[in-house]
Amino acid sequence: METRIERLCVANGLRMTGPRRVIARVLSEVNGHPDVDELHRLAHRLDPRISLATVYRTVRLFEQHGILERRSLGSRRARYEMSGEHDHFHLVDQDSGQVIEFDEPETELLMRKVAARHGFELVSLKIELFGRRLGTAARAPEPAGEAAGP
Amino acid sequence: METRIERLCVANGLRMTGPRRVIARVLSEVNGHPDVDELHRLAHRLDPRISLATVYRTVRLFEQHGILERRSLGSRRARYEMSGEHDHFHLVDQDSGQVIEFDEPETELLMRKVAARHGFELVSLKIELFGRRLGTAARAPEPAGEAAGP
DNA sequence: CTACTTGCAAACGTTTTGCATAGGC
DNA sequence: GCCTATGCAAAACGTTTGCAAGTAG
């Protein structure tokens, strides 16, 4: 079955090669905010010939065509997610590294007004909240190299 | 004269070495959001023996003690600024790379409420807006390697 | 048939580190 | 005097690129 990403590729006039099809499938099935390494691991499982370089090239291509969006979310590696109709924000659990997405349309509108007040047209925005679950005693923030901070 | 950063270092029980004093001075005098390279260039001018590694180690140390905050602001290199009492936001001009800071206390409060709604205590937040000056025709986003995008 | 895409390995820019020495307290 | 900070050079890390071979349209 053809994924939504594949359809977007065709709509953007991109050549549908084997590796791109596999990476599109992986992107459609994974949830969360995978980094390139994770995408490569998953794609490699479906087709061991797929190289890391191709995954890098493909996510960059997809990003340039507005199919994917790149986030940092406090981690060193870039992380990707499918583009949606409107921006959404991310709340990062500093203890577990878990990322929660949420919509906040009023805030997006507010930010647009703030930009306008400074004489700017808003093109995009990133809102990342870093926090700790309520009722959790403060502890060492990152046991392993997974969680992320500001 | 002793800088505010130096005072914060002492308050945090940090050893006040020569290089740290110089870097503290540079951080106090520079304005904007310098990256490590720029800090090193400025520090090196005051004391040519100061190495890049020491600047890296020092900003990391200062960040760990809450004296500095790290930002990405769409650029590849990490950029630093002094911690303030409350968070402020950044508006990046996509054409020039220029960064405008602004306060938006209601938004900070709103974000705190949003985090709470999801069961989190807000520790910090990053809000980065990317935009274009009103009345500017769209053009090639980045003539040189300075400006930054989402 | 042609132009674009791929895999590989090597290069890249940024950040970190191992080690011997220098220096703060 | 002890223990940490420093400089240097080398390593690590994520990402990009040059090139020859492969493949979509």
Tab-separated table of C-alpha atoms in Angstrom, chain B:
chain	number	residue	atom	x	y	z
B	1	MET	CA	36.340	45.569	38.781
B	2	GLU	CA	34.565	42.326	39.549
B	3	THR	CA	31.880	41.241	37.116
B	4	ARG	CA	28.497	39.843	38.036
B	5	ILE	CA	29.521	36.514	36.593
B	6	GLU	CA	32.585	36.382	38.785
B	7	ARG	CA	30.379	36.997	41.783
B	8	LEU	CA	28.103	34.171	40.661
B	9	CYS	CA	31.097	31.887	40.283
B	10	VAL	CA	32.211	32.583	43.827
B	11	ALA	CA	28.658	32.103	45.071
B	12	ASN	CA	28.678	28.712	43.344
B	13	GLY	CA	31.989	27.751	44.920
B	14	LEU	CA	33.884	27.746	41.637
B	15	ARG	CA	37.612	28.247	41.612
B	16	MET	CA	38.364	31.638	40.128
B	17	THR	CA	41.217	30.956	37.749
B	18	GLY	CA	42.750	33.403	35.317
B	19	PRO	CA	41.013	32.026	32.235
B	20	ARG	CA	37.644	31.953	33.967
B	21	ARG	CA	38.045	35.577	35.007
B	22	VAL	CA	38.815	36.542	31.423
B	23	ILE	CA	35.902	34.556	30.009
B	24	ALA	CA	33.586	36.042	32.643
B	25	ARG	CA	34.696	39.516	31.603
B	26	VAL	CA	34.168	38.748	27.926
B	27	LEU	CA	30.703	37.372	28.628
B	28	SER	CA	29.804	40.483	30.584
B	29	GLU	CA	30.935	42.863	27.902
B	30	VAL	CA	29.790	41.151	24.731
B	31	ASN	CA	26.234	41.680	23.696
B	32	GLY	CA	24.074	39.452	21.597
B	33	HIS	CA	24.369	35.671	21.602
B	34	PRO	CA	28.013	34.719	21.043
B	35	ASP	CA	29.101	31.234	20.075
B	36	VAL	CA	32.139	29.522	21.540
B	37	ASP	CA	34.352	30.600	18.684
B	38	GLU	CA	33.515	34.237	19.210
B	39	LEU	CA	34.086	33.963	22.945
B	40	HIS	CA	37.411	32.326	22.293
B	41	ARG	CA	38.457	35.049	19.881
B	42	LEU	CA	37.610	37.761	22.388
B	43	ALA	CA	39.176	35.951	25.321
B	44	HIS	CA	42.254	35.205	23.288
B	45	ARG	CA	42.640	38.917	22.649
B	46	LEU	CA	42.805	39.579	26.384
B	47	ASP	CA	45.053	36.600	27.073
B	48	PRO	CA	46.518	34.706	24.114
B	49	ARG	CA	47.241	31.629	26.207
B	50	ILE	CA	43.533	30.807	26.579
B	51	SER	CA	42.655	27.740	24.524
B	52	LEU	CA	39.458	26.813	22.761
B	53	ALA	CA	39.101	23.735	24.955
B	54	THR	CA	39.062	25.895	28.054
B	55	VAL	CA	36.323	28.075	26.631
B	56	TYR	CA	34.282	24.969	25.905
B	57	ARG	CA	34.888	23.617	29.391
B	58	THR	CA	34.086	26.948	30.990
B	59	VAL	CA	30.792	27.621	29.232
B	60	ARG	CA	29.720	24.089	30.038
B	61	LEU	CA	30.616	24.640	33.671
B	62	PHE	CA	28.802	27.952	33.786
B	63	GLU	CA	25.783	26.393	32.162
B	64	GLN	CA	25.732	23.563	34.691
B	65	HIS	CA	25.682	26.137	37.458
B	66	GLY	CA	22.877	28.097	35.845
B	67	ILE	CA	25.061	31.109	35.135
B	68	LEU	CA	24.737	30.763	31.368
B	69	GLU	CA	22.056	29.432	29.076
B	70	ARG	CA	22.669	27.647	25.832
B	71	ARG	CA	20.572	28.430	22.747
B	72	SER	CA	20.681	27.148	19.228
B	73	LEU	CA	18.685	29.882	17.513
B	74	GLY	CA	18.727	27.960	14.276
B	75	SER	CA	22.485	28.017	13.874
B	76	ARG	CA	24.776	25.032	13.916
B	77	ARG	CA	26.953	26.211	16.758
B	78	ALA	CA	25.667	26.599	20.295
B	79	ARG	CA	25.225	30.171	21.423
B	80	TYR	CA	25.259	31.496	24.957
B	81	GLU	CA	23.752	34.235	27.029
B	82	MET	CA	23.588	35.123	30.697
B	83	SER	CA	20.700	33.645	32.640
B	84	GLY	CA	18.072	36.180	33.622
B	85	GLU	CA	15.409	36.181	36.304
B	86	HIS	CA	12.761	35.032	33.886
B	87	ASP	CA	12.741	33.479	30.459
B	88	HIS	CA	12.714	35.644	27.403
B	89	PHE	CA	12.074	34.730	23.831
B	90	HIS	CA	13.957	35.112	20.603
B	91	LEU	CA	12.817	36.344	17.245
B	92	VAL	CA	15.242	35.473	14.454
B	93	ASP	CA	15.264	37.534	11.270
B	94	GLN	CA	15.520	34.888	8.560
B	95	ASP	CA	17.035	37.344	6.120
B	96	SER	CA	19.801	38.811	8.273
B	97	GLY	CA	20.212	36.276	11.070
B	98	GLN	CA	19.744	39.081	13.573
B	99	VAL	CA	18.182	38.025	16.873
B	100	ILE	CA	15.702	40.153	18.756
B	101	GLU	CA	14.953	39.377	22.375
B	102	PHE	CA	11.703	40.162	24.031
B	103	ASP	CA	9.836	39.492	27.213
B	104	GLU	CA	6.354	38.077	27.191
B	105	PRO	CA	5.460	37.335	30.797
B	106	GLU	CA	1.865	36.369	30.002
B	107	THR	CA	3.088	33.755	27.573
B	108	GLU	CA	5.460	32.327	30.124
B	109	LEU	CA	2.563	32.098	32.531
B	110	LEU	CA	0.424	30.481	29.854
B	111	MET	CA	3.122	27.897	29.145
B	112	ARG	CA	3.342	27.147	32.828
B	113	LYS	CA	-0.382	26.476	32.839
B	114	VAL	CA	-0.160	24.358	29.710
B	115	ALA	CA	2.569	22.241	31.291
B	116	ALA	CA	0.489	21.887	34.434
B	117	ARG	CA	-2.495	20.786	32.380
B	118	HIS	CA	-0.327	17.913	31.117
B	119	GLY	CA	0.825	17.077	34.620
B	120	PHE	CA	4.201	18.755	34.430
B	121	GLU	CA	6.055	21.371	36.374
B	122	LEU	CA	7.723	23.734	33.933
B	123	VAL	CA	11.479	23.921	34.421
B	124	SER	CA	12.411	25.968	31.387
B	125	LEU	CA	11.150	26.779	27.957
B	126	LYS	CA	12.475	27.814	24.610
B	127	ILE	CA	10.448	29.953	22.296
B	128	GLU	CA	12.065	30.817	19.016
B	129	LEU	CA	10.194	32.701	16.327
B	130	PHE	CA	11.496	32.815	12.782
B	131	GLY	CA	10.246	35.585	10.583
B	132	ARG	CA	10.818	38.169	7.972
B	133	ARG	CA	10.637	41.944	8.310
B	134	LEU	CA	7.257	43.225	7.169
B	135	GLY	CA	7.455	44.981	3.836
B	136	THR	CA	10.402	42.843	2.763
B	137	ALA	CA	9.905	41.029	-0.518
B	138	ALA	CA	10.740	37.344	-0.280
B	139	ARG	CA	14.270	36.668	-1.462
B	140	ALA	CA	17.027	34.082	-1.110
B	141	PRO	CA	16.880	33.400	2.642
B	142	GLU	CA	20.605	33.272	3.475
B	143	PRO	CA	23.216	34.999	1.302
B	144	ALA	CA	26.000	33.994	3.715
B	145	GLY	CA	26.335	31.297	6.323
B	146	GLU	CA	24.915	33.492	9.055
B	147	ALA	CA	21.151	33.590	8.936
B	148	ALA	CA	19.154	30.738	10.336
B	149	GLY	CA	15.952	28.824	9.755
B	150	PRO	CA	13.778	26.422	11.765
